[in-house]
Amino acid sequence: MSSKFVSYEERAKRHPSSAARSLLETIVRKRSNLCVSVDVTAKADFLDIIDVVGPYVCLVKTHVDIIEDFDSSLIATLQELSKKHDFLIFEDRKFADIGNTVALQYSSGVHKIASWSHITNAHPVPGPSIITGLASVGKPLGRGLLLLAEMSTKGSLAKGVYTEEAVQMARAHRDFVIGFIAQRSMNAVGKSSTDTGDEDDFLVLTPGVGLDVKGDAMGQQYRTPEEVLNDGSDVIIVGRGIYGKGPTVDIQSVQVQAERYRAAGWSAYEKRLQL
Amino acid sequence: MSSKFVSYEERAKRHPSSAARSLLETIVRKRSNLCVSVDVTAKADFLDIIDVVGPYVCLVKTHVDIIEDFDSSLIATLQELSKKHDFLIFEDRKFADIGNTVALQYSSGVHKIASWSHITNAHPVPGPSIITGLASVGKPLGRGLLLLAEMSTKGSLAKGVYTEEAVQMARAHRDFVIGFIAQRSMNAVGKSSTDTGDEDDFLVLTPGVGLDVKGDAMGQQYRTPEEVLNDGSDVIIVGRGIYGKGPTVDIQSVQVQAERYRAAGWSAYEKRLQL
């Protein structure tokens, strides 16, 4: 291959993590690197949106802790939709506590995230114990973890040395950490000059992607699919760009936007293979 | 006063935040700077422990997201216990997302944290939008926010410039941020040479306090009440040191340990007033 970027197919063949392979294979099967972030507070809206966007996405990102009428039937339906439309589930929990606590938060409580979410994420700020705590629950289930190495918000403290140490922490836990929430490829970040080889293949999932707007009132900043793919992102995460900002959900519009973002993400991917 | 430390009484009189004043007044009334962290997964154990430690604490720290049989009656009982024993409630949620998301996580979902938790906390890593997002929900309710400026775990990334920027962020949001989860006073941290006055009175709540042990297998490290009080901590947070590590809860032992830690914390406070 002459491209500086390797195809999803090739990476799916070689990736050591089963969770990462599943995601890469889904991307290829569905020609979609789109993850839809479903941030609504009513169970019916949540499931309606997922049923509509399902055919266009490789991954559905959830915040089940904001759903007012959450119950175990929501999870059962979510799992059915995941099979019906062939996507994985990513609970965007942003774990950020010590090992003992995150292990309980991941496995227990009302939400029981580890039992249904293929992928979840964590902030590296507590140090490596957050990874070992989550791995003690998630690894036996074949789950994968993303670390937040950067954030797209104004004034984020995830930068510089913080980002480098986050990547080093991931490299030391390749058996569970499959990649990052970040704005660019992290494979070369924080490597010392004595590190050899280019064996890292961390997935990069990128929030803050939009085709129409540049920012919101609460500090979120937006970039286009092409901008982030060319910087090494593998999956674009889109939320309000697809399901809108209003109190009601326009299902027809959600479908149109989901296909629009899927096409834009895939086109950006095909273009970068020519780079 | 000749002491380098001001008494809780004096600070209660002057503090601009009603949430901080409430906590300081409770500390004085109960001669307790002890916060018990109740990290159990069964509702009955959770409420039993709180009813036993209630008389000895100024604050109860919760992780309601680990409780398997959580429901709204748990919150009603927790609020009754808070009145019966005169303590405040601190849900240790460690919010760590963008403004729009944390506002929903704080107000909504199954747990509705803002409606019952006097104090909560957040990581500053997303930047100032996390504070404004939480403040949009919590300020009208008279709630207070703690930022995590440091963590007591091995390999924590909350250090150096990160800690300084966290304190600067708090200083810019004194109307809602009442203090820090930290190991020492933060009042002088991150001040530029042109900053004048010593008007900061951030509360410091310190986890990782133990009288018997020095560390656990998941990266937690322990210090004594005297060590942390002398470094400027105001409230000691004790968890497994009080309710034990076993699967069953020995109520008698919990009571003995709660009074032991209350006395140790108060004695360390009285000693530091002589410094």
Coordinates of C-alpha atoms in Angstrom, one line a residue:
Chain A
M1 CA 0.0 0.0 0.0
S2 CA 1.4 3.4 -0.9
S3 CA -1.1 5.3 1.3
K4 CA 0.1 6.7 4.6
F5 CA -3.2 5.3 6.0
V6 CA -3.9 1.6 6.2
S7 CA -7.4 0.5 5.3
Y8 CA -10.0 -0.6 7.9
E9 CA -9.9 -4.1 6.3
E10 CA -6.2 -4.5 6.8
R11 CA -6.4 -3.3 10.4
A12 CA -9.3 -5.6 11.2
K13 CA -7.2 -8.6 10.1
R14 CA -4.2 -7.7 12.3
H15 CA -5.7 -6.0 15.4
P16 CA -5.0 -7.9 18.6
S17 CA -8.2 -6.8 20.4
S18 CA -11.4 -8.6 19.6
A19 CA -13.4 -5.5 20.5
A20 CA -11.4 -3.4 18.1
R21 CA -11.7 -6.1 15.4
S22 CA -15.4 -6.2 15.8
L23 CA -15.7 -2.4 15.4
L24 CA -13.4 -2.4 12.3
E25 CA -15.3 -5.3 10.7
T26 CA -18.6 -3.5 11.3
I27 CA -17.2 -0.3 9.7
V28 CA -16.2 -2.3 6.6
R29 CA -19.4 -4.3 6.4
K30 CA -21.6 -1.1 6.7
R31 CA -19.3 1.3 4.9
S32 CA -19.8 3.6 7.8
N33 CA -17.3 5.2 10.2
L34 CA -20.2 7.1 11.8
C35 CA -21.0 6.9 15.5
V36 CA -24.2 8.7 16.5
S37 CA -24.3 10.1 20.0
V38 CA -27.8 9.9 21.4
D39 CA -28.2 12.4 24.2
V40 CA -31.9 12.5 24.9
T41 CA -33.6 12.0 28.2
A42 CA -36.8 10.0 27.2
K43 CA -36.5 6.3 26.6
A44 CA -39.0 6.4 23.7
D45 CA -37.0 9.1 21.9
F46 CA -33.7 7.3 22.6
L47 CA -35.0 4.0 21.1
D48 CA -36.8 5.8 18.2
I49 CA -33.6 7.6 17.2
I50 CA -31.5 4.5 17.4
D51 CA -33.9 2.5 15.3
V52 CA -33.7 5.2 12.6
V53 CA -30.0 5.8 12.6
G54 CA -29.1 2.2 13.1
P55 CA -28.7 1.3 9.4
Y56 CA -26.1 4.1 8.9
V57 CA -23.8 3.7 11.9
C58 CA -21.1 1.4 13.1
L59 CA -21.5 2.5 16.7
V60 CA -24.1 4.1 18.9
K61 CA -22.8 6.2 21.7
T62 CA -25.1 6.4 24.8
H63 CA -25.4 8.4 28.1
V64 CA -27.9 6.1 29.8
D65 CA -27.5 8.1 33.0
I66 CA -29.5 11.0 31.5
I67 CA -32.5 8.9 30.7
E68 CA -35.4 9.6 33.1
D69 CA -37.3 6.4 32.6
F70 CA -34.4 4.1 32.2
D71 CA -35.1 0.4 33.1
S72 CA -33.8 -3.0 32.1
S73 CA -36.2 -3.3 29.2
L74 CA -34.4 -0.3 27.6
I75 CA -31.2 -2.3 27.6
A76 CA -33.0 -5.4 26.2
T77 CA -34.4 -3.3 23.3
L78 CA -31.1 -1.6 22.7
Q79 CA -29.4 -5.0 22.4
E80 CA -32.1 -6.1 19.9
L81 CA -31.5 -3.0 17.8
S82 CA -27.8 -3.6 17.9
K83 CA -28.3 -7.0 16.3
K84 CA -31.1 -5.9 13.9
H85 CA -29.0 -3.0 12.5
D86 CA -25.5 -4.5 13.1
F87 CA -23.8 -1.8 15.3
L88 CA -21.8 -1.9 18.5
I89 CA -22.7 0.0 21.6
F90 CA -20.5 2.6 23.4
E91 CA -21.6 3.9 26.7
D92 CA -19.8 7.3 27.0
R93 CA -19.4 7.0 30.8
K94 CA -16.1 8.9 31.1
F95 CA -15.1 6.9 34.2
A96 CA -12.7 9.0 36.3
D97 CA -12.4 7.5 39.7
I98 CA -10.0 5.1 41.5
G99 CA -9.7 1.5 40.5
N100 CA -11.9 0.0 43.2
T101 CA -14.7 2.5 42.5
V102 CA -14.7 2.3 38.7
A103 CA -14.9 -1.5 38.9
L104 CA -18.1 -1.1 40.8
Q105 CA -19.5 1.7 38.7
Y106 CA -18.8 -0.4 35.5
S107 CA -20.3 -3.7 36.8
S108 CA -23.0 -2.7 39.2
G109 CA -25.7 -0.2 40.1
V110 CA -28.9 0.3 38.1
H111 CA -27.0 0.6 34.8
K112 CA -24.7 -2.5 34.8
I113 CA -22.7 -0.9 31.9
A114 CA -20.2 -3.8 31.4
S115 CA -23.0 -6.3 30.7
W116 CA -24.2 -4.6 27.5
S117 CA -21.7 -1.9 26.3
H118 CA -19.1 -3.3 24.0
I119 CA -16.9 -0.2 24.4
T120 CA -16.6 2.4 27.1
N121 CA -14.2 5.2 28.0
A122 CA -12.3 6.6 30.9
H123 CA -10.2 9.6 31.8
P124 CA -6.6 8.7 32.5
V125 CA -6.3 11.3 35.2
P126 CA -6.4 8.9 38.2
G127 CA -3.4 7.0 36.8
P128 CA -3.1 3.4 35.7
S129 CA -5.3 2.0 38.4
I130 CA -8.4 3.2 36.5
I131 CA -7.4 0.9 33.7
T132 CA -6.7 -2.1 35.8
G133 CA -9.9 -1.6 37.8
L134 CA -12.0 -1.4 34.6
A135 CA -10.1 -4.3 33.0
S136 CA -10.8 -6.5 36.0
V137 CA -14.5 -6.3 34.9
G138 CA -14.4 -5.7 31.2
K139 CA -11.6 -8.0 29.9
P140 CA -13.3 -11.3 30.8
L141 CA -16.3 -10.0 28.8
G142 CA -14.2 -9.1 25.7
R143 CA -14.9 -5.4 26.2
G144 CA -12.6 -2.6 25.0
L145 CA -11.7 0.7 26.6
L146 CA -11.0 4.1 25.1
L147 CA -9.0 6.7 26.9
L148 CA -9.7 10.5 26.7
A149 CA -6.3 11.8 25.6
E150 CA -7.6 15.1 24.4
M151 CA -10.9 17.0 24.6
S152 CA -12.4 19.3 22.0
T153 CA -13.7 21.8 24.5
K154 CA -12.2 25.3 25.1
G155 CA -9.7 25.4 27.9
S156 CA -9.3 21.6 28.1
L157 CA -6.5 20.5 30.4
A158 CA -5.9 17.3 28.4
K159 CA -3.0 18.6 26.4
G160 CA 0.8 18.5 26.3
V161 CA 2.4 16.2 28.9
Y162 CA -1.1 15.0 30.0
T163 CA -1.8 13.7 26.5
E164 CA 1.6 12.1 26.2
E165 CA 1.2 10.3 29.6
A166 CA -2.3 9.1 28.6
V167 CA -0.9 7.5 25.5
Q168 CA 2.0 5.9 27.4
M169 CA -0.6 4.5 29.8
A170 CA -2.6 3.0 26.9
R171 CA 0.6 1.5 25.5
A172 CA 1.2 -0.3 28.8
H173 CA -2.3 -1.7 28.7
R174 CA -2.8 -2.8 25.1
D175 CA -4.7 -5.9 26.3
F176 CA -7.7 -3.7 27.2
V177 CA -7.2 -0.1 25.8
I178 CA -8.1 -0.1 22.1
G179 CA -7.8 3.5 21.4
F180 CA -8.7 7.1 22.2
I181 CA -11.2 9.8 22.2
A182 CA -9.1 12.4 20.4
Q183 CA -8.8 14.8 17.5
R184 CA -5.9 13.1 15.7
S185 CA -3.8 9.9 15.5
M186 CA -2.1 9.1 18.8
N187 CA 0.2 6.3 17.6
A188 CA 3.3 8.5 17.6
V189 CA 2.5 10.6 20.7
G190 CA 4.7 10.3 23.8
K191 CA 7.1 7.8 22.2
S192 CA 10.7 8.0 23.5
S193 CA 13.5 8.0 21.0
T194 CA 14.4 4.5 22.0
D195 CA 11.0 3.1 21.2
T196 CA 11.2 1.0 18.0
G197 CA 8.7 -0.3 15.6
D198 CA 5.4 1.1 14.6
E199 CA 3.2 -1.6 16.2
D200 CA 0.6 0.8 17.7
D201 CA -2.8 0.7 16.1
F202 CA -4.9 2.7 18.4
L203 CA -8.4 3.5 17.2
V204 CA -9.3 7.2 17.3
L205 CA -12.9 8.3 17.8
T206 CA -13.5 12.0 17.4
P207 CA -16.4 14.0 18.9
G208 CA -17.1 17.6 17.9
V209 CA -17.7 16.8 14.3
G210 CA -20.2 18.9 12.4
L211 CA -21.0 19.8 8.8
D212 CA -23.0 23.0 9.5
V213 CA -21.9 24.7 12.7
K214 CA -18.7 25.8 14.4
G215 CA -19.5 25.9 18.1
D216 CA -22.2 26.1 20.8
A217 CA -22.7 28.2 23.9
M218 CA -21.3 25.6 26.3
G219 CA -17.7 25.4 24.9
Q220 CA -18.0 22.6 22.3
Q221 CA -16.1 23.3 19.1
Y222 CA -16.8 21.6 15.7
R223 CA -14.6 20.3 12.8
T224 CA -15.6 18.6 9.5
P225 CA -15.3 14.8 8.8
E226 CA -12.5 15.5 6.3
E227 CA -10.5 17.6 8.7
V228 CA -10.5 14.9 11.4
L229 CA -10.0 11.9 9.1
N230 CA -7.0 13.5 7.6
D231 CA -5.6 14.0 11.1
G232 CA -5.9 10.3 11.8
S233 CA -9.4 9.9 13.2
D234 CA -11.1 6.6 12.5
V235 CA -14.6 7.2 13.7
I236 CA -16.6 10.4 13.6
I237 CA -19.0 11.1 16.5
V238 CA -22.0 13.2 15.7
G239 CA -24.8 14.1 18.1
R240 CA -26.9 17.2 17.8
G241 CA -25.9 17.6 14.1
I242 CA -28.1 14.5 13.4
Y243 CA -31.0 14.6 15.9
G244 CA -31.3 18.3 16.3
K245 CA -31.4 20.7 19.3
G246 CA -35.2 21.0 19.7
P247 CA -37.3 19.3 22.3
T248 CA -39.0 17.1 19.7
V249 CA -37.3 14.7 17.4
D250 CA -38.1 14.9 13.7
I251 CA -37.5 11.2 12.6
Q252 CA -37.5 12.0 8.9
S253 CA -34.8 14.6 9.4
V254 CA -32.8 12.3 11.6
Q255 CA -32.6 9.7 8.9
V256 CA -31.6 12.2 6.2
Q257 CA -28.8 13.6 8.5
A258 CA -27.6 10.2 9.5
E259 CA -27.1 9.1 5.8
R260 CA -25.6 12.5 5.1
Y261 CA -23.0 12.1 7.8
R262 CA -22.3 8.5 6.9
A263 CA -21.6 9.5 3.3
A264 CA -19.4 12.4 4.4
G265 CA -17.4 10.2 6.8
W266 CA -17.0 7.4 4.2
S267 CA -16.0 9.8 1.4
A268 CA -13.4 11.4 3.7
Y269 CA -12.1 7.9 4.4
E270 CA -11.9 7.0 0.7
K271 CA -10.1 10.3 0.0
R272 CA -7.5 9.8 2.7
L273 CA -6.6 6.3 1.3
Q274 CA -5.3 8.2 -1.8
L275 CA -3.1 10.5 0.3
Chain B
M1 CA -5.6 34.9 66.0
S2 CA -1.9 34.0 66.0
S3 CA -2.4 30.6 64.3
K4 CA -1.6 30.3 60.6
F5 CA -4.9 28.4 60.3
V6 CA -8.3 30.2 60.8
S7 CA -11.0 28.3 62.8
Y8 CA -14.0 26.7 61.1
E9 CA -16.2 29.2 63.1
E10 CA -14.5 32.3 61.7
R11 CA -14.6 30.9 58.2
A12 CA -18.3 30.0 58.5
K13 CA -19.0 33.7 59.3
R14 CA -17.2 35.0 56.3
H15 CA -17.6 32.5 53.5
P16 CA -19.5 33.8 50.5
S17 CA -21.1 30.5 49.5
S18 CA -24.2 29.2 51.4
A19 CA -23.2 25.6 50.7
A20 CA -19.7 26.1 52.2
R21 CA -21.2 28.0 55.2
S22 CA -23.6 25.1 55.8
L23 CA -20.8 22.6 55.8
L24 CA -18.5 24.7 58.1
E25 CA -21.4 25.3 60.5
T26 CA -22.2 21.6 60.6
I27 CA -18.5 20.9 61.3
V28 CA -18.6 23.3 64.3
R29 CA -21.9 22.1 65.7
K30 CA -20.9 18.4 65.5
R31 CA -17.2 18.9 66.3
S32 CA -16.6 16.6 63.3
N33 CA -14.5 17.2 60.2
L34 CA -15.2 13.6 59.2
C35 CA -16.8 12.6 55.9
V36 CA -17.6 8.9 55.5
S37 CA -17.5 7.5 52.0
V38 CA -20.2 4.8 51.8
D39 CA -19.2 2.6 48.8
V40 CA -21.5 -0.4 49.2
T41 CA -23.8 -1.9 46.5
A42 CA -26.9 -2.9 48.6
K43 CA -29.4 -0.3 49.6
A44 CA -30.0 -1.8 53.0
D45 CA -26.2 -1.8 53.8
F46 CA -26.0 1.7 52.5
L47 CA -28.8 3.1 54.7
D48 CA -27.7 1.0 57.8
I49 CA -24.1 2.3 57.6
I50 CA -25.3 5.9 57.2
D51 CA -27.7 5.6 60.2
V52 CA -24.8 4.4 62.3
V53 CA -22.1 6.8 61.2
G54 CA -24.6 9.8 61.0
P55 CA -23.9 11.1 64.5
Y56 CA -20.2 11.3 63.9
V57 CA -19.9 13.0 60.5
C58 CA -20.4 16.4 58.9
L59 CA -20.8 14.9 55.5
V60 CA -21.8 11.6 53.9
K61 CA -20.1 10.8 50.6
T62 CA -22.1 8.6 48.2
H63 CA -21.7 6.7 44.9
V64 CA -25.4 6.0 44.2
D65 CA -24.5 4.7 40.8
I66 CA -23.1 1.5 42.4
I67 CA -26.2 0.6 44.3
E68 CA -27.9 -2.4 42.7
D69 CA -31.4 -1.8 44.1
F70 CA -31.4 2.0 43.9
D71 CA -34.8 3.7 43.8
S72 CA -36.4 7.0 44.8
S73 CA -37.2 5.7 48.3
L74 CA -33.5 5.4 49.0
I75 CA -33.1 9.1 48.4
A76 CA -36.1 9.9 50.6
T77 CA -34.6 7.9 53.4
L78 CA -31.2 9.4 52.9
Q79 CA -32.7 12.9 53.2
E80 CA -34.5 11.9 56.4
L81 CA -31.2 10.6 57.8
S82 CA -29.5 13.8 56.8
K83 CA -32.0 15.8 58.9
K84 CA -32.1 13.3 61.8
H85 CA -28.3 13.2 62.2
D86 CA -27.5 16.7 60.9
F87 CA -25.1 16.0 58.1
L88 CA -24.8 17.2 54.4
I89 CA -24.7 14.9 51.4
F90 CA -21.9 14.8 48.8
E91 CA -22.5 12.6 45.7
D92 CA -19.0 11.8 44.5
R93 CA -19.9 11.7 40.9
K94 CA -16.7 13.1 39.4
F95 CA -18.4 14.7 36.5
A96 CA -16.0 14.9 33.6
D97 CA -17.9 15.7 30.4
I98 CA -18.8 18.8 28.3
G99 CA -21.2 21.4 29.7
N100 CA -24.3 20.3 28.0
T101 CA -23.9 16.6 29.0
V102 CA -23.0 17.2 32.7
A103 CA -26.0 19.5 33.0
L104 CA -28.2 16.6 32.0
Q105 CA -26.2 14.0 34.1
Y106 CA -26.5 16.3 37.1
S107 CA -30.2 17.1 36.8
S108 CA -31.8 14.1 35.1
G109 CA -31.7 10.4 34.7
V110 CA -32.6 7.9 37.3
H111 CA -30.4 9.5 40.0
K112 CA -31.4 13.2 39.8
I113 CA -28.3 14.1 41.8
A114 CA -28.8 17.9 41.9
S115 CA -32.2 17.5 43.6
W116 CA -30.7 15.9 46.8
S117 CA -26.9 16.2 46.9
H118 CA -25.7 19.4 48.6
I119 CA -22.3 19.1 47.2
T120 CA -20.9 17.3 44.2
N121 CA -17.6 17.3 42.3
A122 CA -16.1 17.4 38.9
H123 CA -12.8 17.0 37.1
P124 CA -11.6 20.3 35.5
V125 CA -10.2 18.4 32.5
P126 CA -12.9 19.5 30.0
G127 CA -12.2 23.2 30.8
P128 CA -14.5 25.9 32.3
S129 CA -17.6 24.7 30.4
I130 CA -18.0 21.9 32.9
I131 CA -18.4 24.4 35.7
T132 CA -20.8 26.6 33.8
G133 CA -22.8 23.5 32.7
L134 CA -23.1 22.3 36.3
A135 CA -23.7 25.8 37.7
S136 CA -26.7 26.2 35.4
V137 CA -28.4 23.4 37.3
G138 CA -26.8 23.6 40.8
K139 CA -26.5 27.4 41.5
P140 CA -30.3 28.0 41.6
L141 CA -30.6 25.2 44.1
G142 CA -27.8 26.6 46.4
R143 CA -25.5 23.7 45.7
G144 CA -21.7 23.8 45.8
L145 CA -19.1 22.2 43.6
L146 CA -15.7 20.8 44.4
L147 CA -13.0 20.4 41.7
L148 CA -10.5 17.6 41.7
A149 CA -7.2 19.4 41.6
E150 CA -5.1 16.4 42.7
M151 CA -5.7 12.7 43.2
S152 CA -4.1 10.4 45.8
T153 CA -3.6 7.5 43.4
K154 CA -0.2 6.4 42.0
G155 CA 0.6 7.9 38.6
S156 CA -2.2 10.5 38.8
L157 CA -2.0 13.1 35.9
A158 CA -3.6 15.8 38.2
K159 CA -0.3 17.5 39.0
G160 CA 1.8 20.5 38.1
V161 CA 0.3 22.8 35.5
Y162 CA -2.9 20.8 35.6
T163 CA -3.4 21.5 39.3
E164 CA -2.5 25.2 38.8
E165 CA -5.0 25.6 36.0
A166 CA -7.7 23.8 38.0
V167 CA -7.3 26.3 40.8
Q168 CA -7.4 29.2 38.4
M169 CA -10.6 27.8 37.0
A170 CA -12.1 27.6 40.5
R171 CA -11.0 31.2 41.2
A172 CA -12.9 32.4 38.1
H173 CA -16.0 30.6 39.3
R174 CA -16.1 31.4 43.0
D175 CA -19.9 31.8 42.9
F176 CA -20.3 28.0 42.5
V177 CA -16.9 26.3 43.2
I178 CA -16.4 26.0 47.0
G179 CA -13.2 24.1 47.1
F180 CA -11.3 21.0 46.1
I181 CA -10.7 17.4 46.5
A182 CA -7.0 17.6 47.2
Q183 CA -4.2 16.7 49.6
R184 CA -3.3 20.2 50.8
S185 CA -4.5 23.9 50.8
M186 CA -5.0 25.2 47.3
N187 CA -5.4 28.9 48.2
A188 CA -1.9 29.9 47.0
V189 CA -1.7 27.5 44.0
G190 CA -1.4 29.0 40.6
K191 CA -1.5 32.6 41.7
S192 CA 0.4 35.0 39.5
S193 CA 2.8 37.5 41.1
T194 CA 0.3 40.3 40.3
D195 CA -2.5 38.7 42.2
T196 CA -3.1 40.6 45.5
G197 CA -4.9 39.8 48.7
D198 CA -5.5 36.5 50.3
E199 CA -9.2 36.3 49.8
D200 CA -9.4 32.7 48.7
D201 CA -11.0 30.4 51.2
F202 CA -11.4 27.1 49.3
L203 CA -12.5 24.1 51.3
V204 CA -10.2 21.1 51.0
L205 CA -11.7 17.6 51.3
T206 CA -9.1 14.9 51.4
P207 CA -9.6 11.2 50.5
G208 CA -7.1 8.5 51.1
V209 CA -7.0 9.1 54.9
G210 CA -6.4 6.0 57.1
L211 CA -5.2 5.3 60.6
D212 CA -4.2 1.7 60.0
V213 CA -3.1 1.0 56.5
K214 CA -0.8 2.6 53.9
G215 CA -2.2 1.4 50.5
D216 CA -4.4 -1.1 48.6
A217 CA -3.9 -3.2 45.5
M218 CA -5.7 -0.8 43.2
G219 CA -3.4 2.2 43.6
Q220 CA -5.0 4.0 46.6
Q221 CA -2.4 5.5 49.0
Y222 CA -3.2 6.5 52.6
R223 CA -2.2 9.4 55.0
T224 CA -3.1 10.1 58.6
P225 CA -5.6 12.8 59.7
E226 CA -2.8 14.9 61.2
E227 CA -0.7 14.7 58.1
V228 CA -3.5 16.0 55.9
L229 CA -4.9 18.6 58.3
N230 CA -1.4 20.1 58.8
D231 CA -1.2 20.4 55.0
G232 CA -4.4 22.4 54.9
S233 CA -7.1 19.8 54.5
D234 CA -10.4 20.8 56.1
V235 CA -12.4 17.5 55.9
I236 CA -11.0 14.0 56.0
I237 CA -12.7 11.4 53.8
V238 CA -12.6 7.8 55.1
G239 CA -14.2 4.8 53.5
R240 CA -13.1 1.3 54.0
G241 CA -11.2 2.3 57.1
I242 CA -14.6 2.7 58.8
Y243 CA -17.0 0.1 57.2
G244 CA -14.4 -2.6 56.4
K245 CA -13.5 -4.6 53.3
G246 CA -15.6 -7.7 53.9
P247 CA -18.8 -8.6 52.2
T248 CA -20.8 -8.2 55.4
V249 CA -21.0 -5.0 57.5
D250 CA -20.3 -5.2 61.2
I251 CA -22.5 -2.4 62.6
Q252 CA -20.8 -2.3 66.0
S253 CA -17.4 -2.0 64.5
V254 CA -18.6 0.7 62.1
Q255 CA -19.7 2.8 65.0
V256 CA -16.5 2.4 66.9
Q257 CA -14.4 3.3 63.8
A258 CA -16.6 6.3 63.0
E259 CA -16.1 7.8 66.5
R260 CA -12.4 6.9 66.3
Y261 CA -11.9 8.8 63.1
R262 CA -14.1 11.7 64.2
A263 CA -11.9 12.1 67.3
A264 CA -8.7 11.8 65.3
G265 CA -9.8 14.4 62.8
W266 CA -11.0 16.8 65.5
S267 CA -7.8 16.4 67.6
A268 CA -5.7 17.0 64.5
Y269 CA -7.8 20.2 63.9
E270 CA -7.4 21.4 67.5
K271 CA -3.6 20.8 67.3
R272 CA -3.2 22.7 64.1
L273 CA -4.9 25.8 65.6
Q274 CA -1.9 25.9 67.9
L275 CA 0.6 26.0 65.0

